Amino acid sequence: MDDHPVLASPLNALDYDPAPESAAVAHLHESYGLFVGGAFTAPEANEQFATLNPATGRALATVAHGTTDDVDRAVAAARRAFPAWSTRPGSERAKYLFRIARLIQERSRELAVVETLDNGKPIRESRDIDIPLAAAHFFYYAGWADKLEHAGFGPAPRPIGVAGQIIPWNFPLLMAAWKLAPALAAGNTCVLKPAETTPLSALVLADIIQQAELPPGVVNIVTGDGRTGAALVEHPDVDKIAFTGSTEVGRMIQRRAAAAGTHLTLELGGKGANIVFEDAPVDEMVEGIVDGIFFNQGHVCCAGSRLLVQESVADEVVRRLMRRVDQLRVGDPLDKNTDVGAINSAAQLARIRELADAGEAEGAERLTSACALPSEGFWFPPTVFTHVAQSHRIAREEIFGPVLSVLTFRTPAEAVAKANDTTYGLACGVWSEKGSRTLWVAERLRAGVVWANTYNKFDPTSPFGGVRESGFGREGGRHGLEAYLDV
Amino acid sequence: MEQVSTTHRIASGSAVVRIPDTASLPVIETEAALRALLASLSGVDAVGAAARAAKLATRSLKQSTKRDALDLAISMVDLTTLEGADTPDRVRSLCAKAWRPDPADPSTPSAAAVCVYPDLVATAREALAGSAVAVASVATAFPSGRASLAVKLADVAEAVAAGADEVDMVIDRGAFLSGRLGQVFDEIVAVREACGTAHLKVILETGELVTLDAVRRASWLAMAARADFIKTSTGKVAVSATPPVALVMLEAARDFAEATGRVVGVKLAGGIRSAKEALRYLVVVNETAGALWLSPRYFRFGASSLLNDLLAQRTKQRRGVYVRPELFSGD
Amino acid sequence: MSERLGVRKTYKLVVNGAFPRSESGRSYEVRDAAGALLANAAQASRKDLRDAVRAARAAQPGWWGASAYNRGQVLYRVAEMAEARREELADQVVAAEGVERAHATATVERAIDRIVWFAGWTDKIAQVYGGTNPVAGPYFNFSIPTPSGVVGVVAPAEDSLLGLVETVMAPICAGNAVVVLASETRPIPAVLLGEMAATADLPAGVLNVLTGRLAELAPVLADHEDVDGLDLAGAGEMRADLAARGAGSIKRVLADDPRDPDAAALRRIRAFLETTTVWHTIGQ
């Protein structure tokens, strides 16, 4: 006899009241110039554009559109700064980078709010991940600046020269840190081009660079769109291009760099597979799948956008996954309890919608989170497709949004074959309590990063980058120095 | 330029747990069946569990959510005294506190229960007559659990005869760790029978089980043996309730309910002293097991000093100023 | 108007994050380079040394257990604290070593930059000295450097600040805890460094500073069986004897002192690192 019948709870679930971070902390200006030669300067042609808050669609500030002439000025400033910077003792370069790391830590709340306003990512992520990791990258590479001879590239490795660095909109400040920190540690000078839709945190970084009293011209920041980036890539006095973005643009850049003989590293797209074996630690695995695809709204090049699940547990995994997906709190990115924020731009939203519609048209089953969406701004609900075939567009093309495609496999070899059935090769995940099998699979995956029983983990000491059409070169770790050394 | 953020409230974050209407408890007639049940459970990745618990700890409860959660937490407290120096007067004083935690504010809910040693159950029963506050008693050679089954059952019988509504038993951790799972199971079943209509809380002493895999298996063992609650700790060892342990036990209660239709409560005990910690645990409850467990029927805090901090925060929410700790009686 | 009377400071030991006088109650006179009295420094006893080793042993797992990043941040914080007190440090280097003020300032600045240098090593040691090993067979094999544990340091006698920083920071950045016997005649910079470390979130017990008579303390340190390593940089004529005593519990003993500071420092880091190698099967 069971004396314990199930009763409805007398109380509702904890329905979290709004807990918004203050937008005023961002201290935004109305408009921003270009950071060239150690100071904010007016652009050559007075062309401005607005950067939007994707959660509302309203303008946050206007920034300058950098023209070919502006890029020219910035590259010239970097060139002028190079001889002194590259010959400065490593221990002195180190101290500048430590200063920048500390200033990022000191202004972390401001930076987190700026990032969330401009990008649309949840404040929890900008506060707990983007900004601390950006500081950590400067801290880590500061330590390398006076230890380059121990990095495994010979007794006296030399910098390359002027580096042109083009970064994407998904992790604006973090990508700036990934690019600038190793370049500066190695003795290069930089011209950084932030993404068109997310320039603001890089401009706060420019202010930090001023506070750190970095010598003028060592870092220059030129905002603009694809034309500005193209001007940087085509500039004859740029010795090195580092690009993070789409494979399509990467191809164009590689062609140009090939003609000019420029050093090049590329971090491009991906179609990561999260491989779940039947002995996976189930609750942590569900969290890992969710983190893998819904972290940063899926705007992650290494996102686990394909779930490869062992057929014997597929139904149970999808059931648990959907229960968890239904709990995700989608909404105001500044709310501390938001899990999934806004899609970064109208253009990206259109791309996600197009691919999701294609998934349905091609026969996959669409499961969508029950959450309601805000009426203004750019939003897409967390979405899972089941019954996906290898040939479907949603299994092959990078969606770069909160959309997961579920496929099944029967054996480890089949899991590997399906995971590798892509032109990309950035990252994969493996979920199993059996270490031996995890390592067997990891050895066979054609991916630059393999996470085991975790996903989307980043650390300044850990090299990150892709194989095949996900690009070449590594960022992070000892390996990340090579991209900025003439070795 | 835009300065004010807009607010969109969408999902509550609460886990939606689907519990079958009819109960179908696992049939455990042999030790092999018990082992098979426990072996079928997924492992716990300790790193992932800690990360999940840490992420839940970042939830921010504001305004009415915080007020409601503080009241809910007060109503979930098993106000506890388990000292060698306990006396009838001490217990009567505690009962008064549990019944009316803040006499200055009658809207303050009562605590869920008072938890004492068996010899003081009658005193508590008498002091709480007319209240809705339950009397809980530890038993089964608390806290070590090292006595013969006969002694343990006699301990339970004494508590129940004296009027205990709830019995908090300890499992034999030595037997569990040495693999004598059937013995642990049988003891729980026997104690369950000795409880009669009293509810049984089974203390796993997770600080001695150490691994989260062991916590998950012990939770399932106790639930299969018909525990009404699974409870973390005696409060008498160095490590008591922790967020990852709470997470794993709530996952176990959720999965057990979904699999069998029987809802088992979870009690966290030991070392929970601040309202902030208590609210963080309520978030873990909300997002792991869901709304059904957000009730003293299925979730408790075993604590003593926690109650006063909950009262202090409750008063702060109402009056807007921080108050002296001495505003609330020292029981 | 009468001249203000200065407030003098008592220099004490640094043990387990606290600043005790010697349990023995003894002190000894420390004089500056010109022979004037500087301070009555605490004269540590064998019991103080025992307490210091106990504190170091207790603190070491937590220090090593913190992330390498966190250890780097803490050591960098020590440099920040030292920078803020560089005038005081320079005063003491002038007093102890009898050098010109400009020379002392340069020494202090160099010492701070060296702390920064060590701070940068915490998360790179494993990358430079660890690695994977391509064994012939289906095994994933890797080697990780781990700290020896508790390291006893006899600090250089003459070079009261820079020498101290080099000998103390190397084992600490590698994850060890340290008991340092300060220069007997020039102990005050060591005490100051201990104070700075204590306000830089360096966990209590990771750096313990004892002042006193080397002849009394160093043999006890070298004999102590719960000490894992010895740096005998400042042992002078006692070096051979102390190195031999280290054999009693198979201590890692660093007895020489290369000239190139980076090479010497890396040698100091390596001297108190062990290597742990892990084999793991690879198969479906």
PDB file of C-alpha atoms in Angstrom, chain A residues 92 95 98 102 105 135-136 139-140 143-144 146-147 149-150 412-413 435-437 439-440 443 461 477-478, chain C residues 69 72-73 76-77 80 113 116-121 123-124 127-129 140 262 266 280-284:
ATOM      1  CA  GLU A  92      58.371  45.606 -20.427  1.00  0.00           C
ATOM      2  CA  LYS A  95      53.916  44.683 -17.958  1.00  0.00           C
ATOM      3  CA  PHE A  98      49.387  42.789 -17.368  1.00  0.00           C
ATOM      4  CA  ARG A 102      43.989  44.296 -14.794  1.00  0.00           C
ATOM      5  CA  GLN A 105      39.142  43.108 -14.632  1.00  0.00           C
ATOM      6  CA  ALA A 135      41.294  39.359 -19.127  1.00  0.00           C
ATOM      7  CA  ALA A 136      42.747  35.875 -18.708  1.00  0.00           C
ATOM      8  CA  PHE A 139      47.240  37.741 -18.390  1.00  0.00           C
ATOM      9  CA  TYR A 140      48.433  34.504 -19.961  1.00  0.00           C
ATOM     10  CA  GLY A 143      53.615  35.946 -19.167  1.00  0.00           C
ATOM     11  CA  TRP A 144      54.899  34.758 -22.550  1.00  0.00           C
ATOM     12  CA  ASP A 146      59.506  37.652 -21.766  1.00  0.00           C
ATOM     13  CA  LYS A 147      59.649  33.866 -22.198  1.00  0.00           C
ATOM     14  CA  GLU A 149      62.685  31.613 -26.108  1.00  0.00           C
ATOM     15  CA  HIS A 150      61.039  28.849 -24.064  1.00  0.00           C
ATOM     16  CA  PRO A 412      31.713   4.001 -32.495  1.00  0.00           C
ATOM     17  CA  ALA A 413      33.039   3.699 -36.056  1.00  0.00           C
ATOM     18  CA  GLY A 435      37.650   6.768 -21.182  1.00  0.00           C
ATOM     19  CA  SER A 436      39.194   4.252 -23.529  1.00  0.00           C
ATOM     20  CA  ARG A 437      36.420   4.644 -26.066  1.00  0.00           C
ATOM     21  CA  LEU A 439      40.104   8.510 -26.621  1.00  0.00           C
ATOM     22  CA  TRP A 440      39.576   6.074 -29.506  1.00  0.00           C
ATOM     23  CA  GLU A 443      41.902  10.207 -32.158  1.00  0.00           C
ATOM     24  CA  THR A 461      46.363  27.987 -22.175  1.00  0.00           C
ATOM     25  CA  GLY A 477      48.266  28.312 -25.585  1.00  0.00           C
ATOM     26  CA  ARG A 478      51.893  28.021 -26.585  1.00  0.00           C
TER      27      ARG A 478
ATOM     28  CA  TYR C  69      45.894  30.985 -13.492  1.00  0.00           C
ATOM     29  CA  GLY C  72      49.739  33.548 -11.353  1.00  0.00           C
ATOM     30  CA  GLN C  73      47.272  36.222 -10.300  1.00  0.00           C
ATOM     31  CA  TYR C  76      51.333  39.184  -9.706  1.00  0.00           C
ATOM     32  CA  ARG C  77      49.483  40.687  -6.762  1.00  0.00           C
ATOM     33  CA  GLU C  80      51.730  44.990  -7.079  1.00  0.00           C
ATOM     34  CA  ASP C 113      60.040  42.588 -12.319  1.00  0.00           C
ATOM     35  CA  VAL C 116      56.219  39.386 -12.400  1.00  0.00           C
ATOM     36  CA  TRP C 117      58.390  37.022 -14.443  1.00  0.00           C
ATOM     37  CA  PHE C 118      57.686  34.182 -12.025  1.00  0.00           C
ATOM     38  CA  ALA C 119      53.969  35.053 -11.990  1.00  0.00           C
ATOM     39  CA  GLY C 120      53.950  34.418 -15.725  1.00  0.00           C
ATOM     40  CA  TRP C 121      55.388  30.941 -15.312  1.00  0.00           C
ATOM     41  CA  ASP C 123      50.477  28.404 -16.198  1.00  0.00           C
ATOM     42  CA  LYS C 124      53.352  27.646 -18.566  1.00  0.00           C
ATOM     43  CA  GLN C 127      53.319  23.384 -21.219  1.00  0.00           C
ATOM     44  CA  VAL C 128      57.105  23.600 -21.319  1.00  0.00           C
ATOM     45  CA  TYR C 129      58.031  20.673 -19.074  1.00  0.00           C
ATOM     46  CA  PHE C 140      47.408   7.697 -24.416  1.00  0.00           C
ATOM     47  CA  ASP C 262      67.022  33.007 -16.138  1.00  0.00           C
ATOM     48  CA  LEU C 266      64.529  27.737 -14.433  1.00  0.00           C
ATOM     49  CA  HIS C 280      45.408   5.273 -20.497  1.00  0.00           C
ATOM     50  CA  THR C 281      44.068   2.689 -22.907  1.00  0.00           C
ATOM     51  CA  ILE C 282      42.600   3.643 -26.274  1.00  0.00           C
ATOM     52  CA  GLY C 283      39.976   1.316 -27.744  1.00  0.00           C
ATOM     53  CA  GLN C 284      36.360   1.000 -28.788  1.00  0.00           C
TER      54      GLN C 284
END
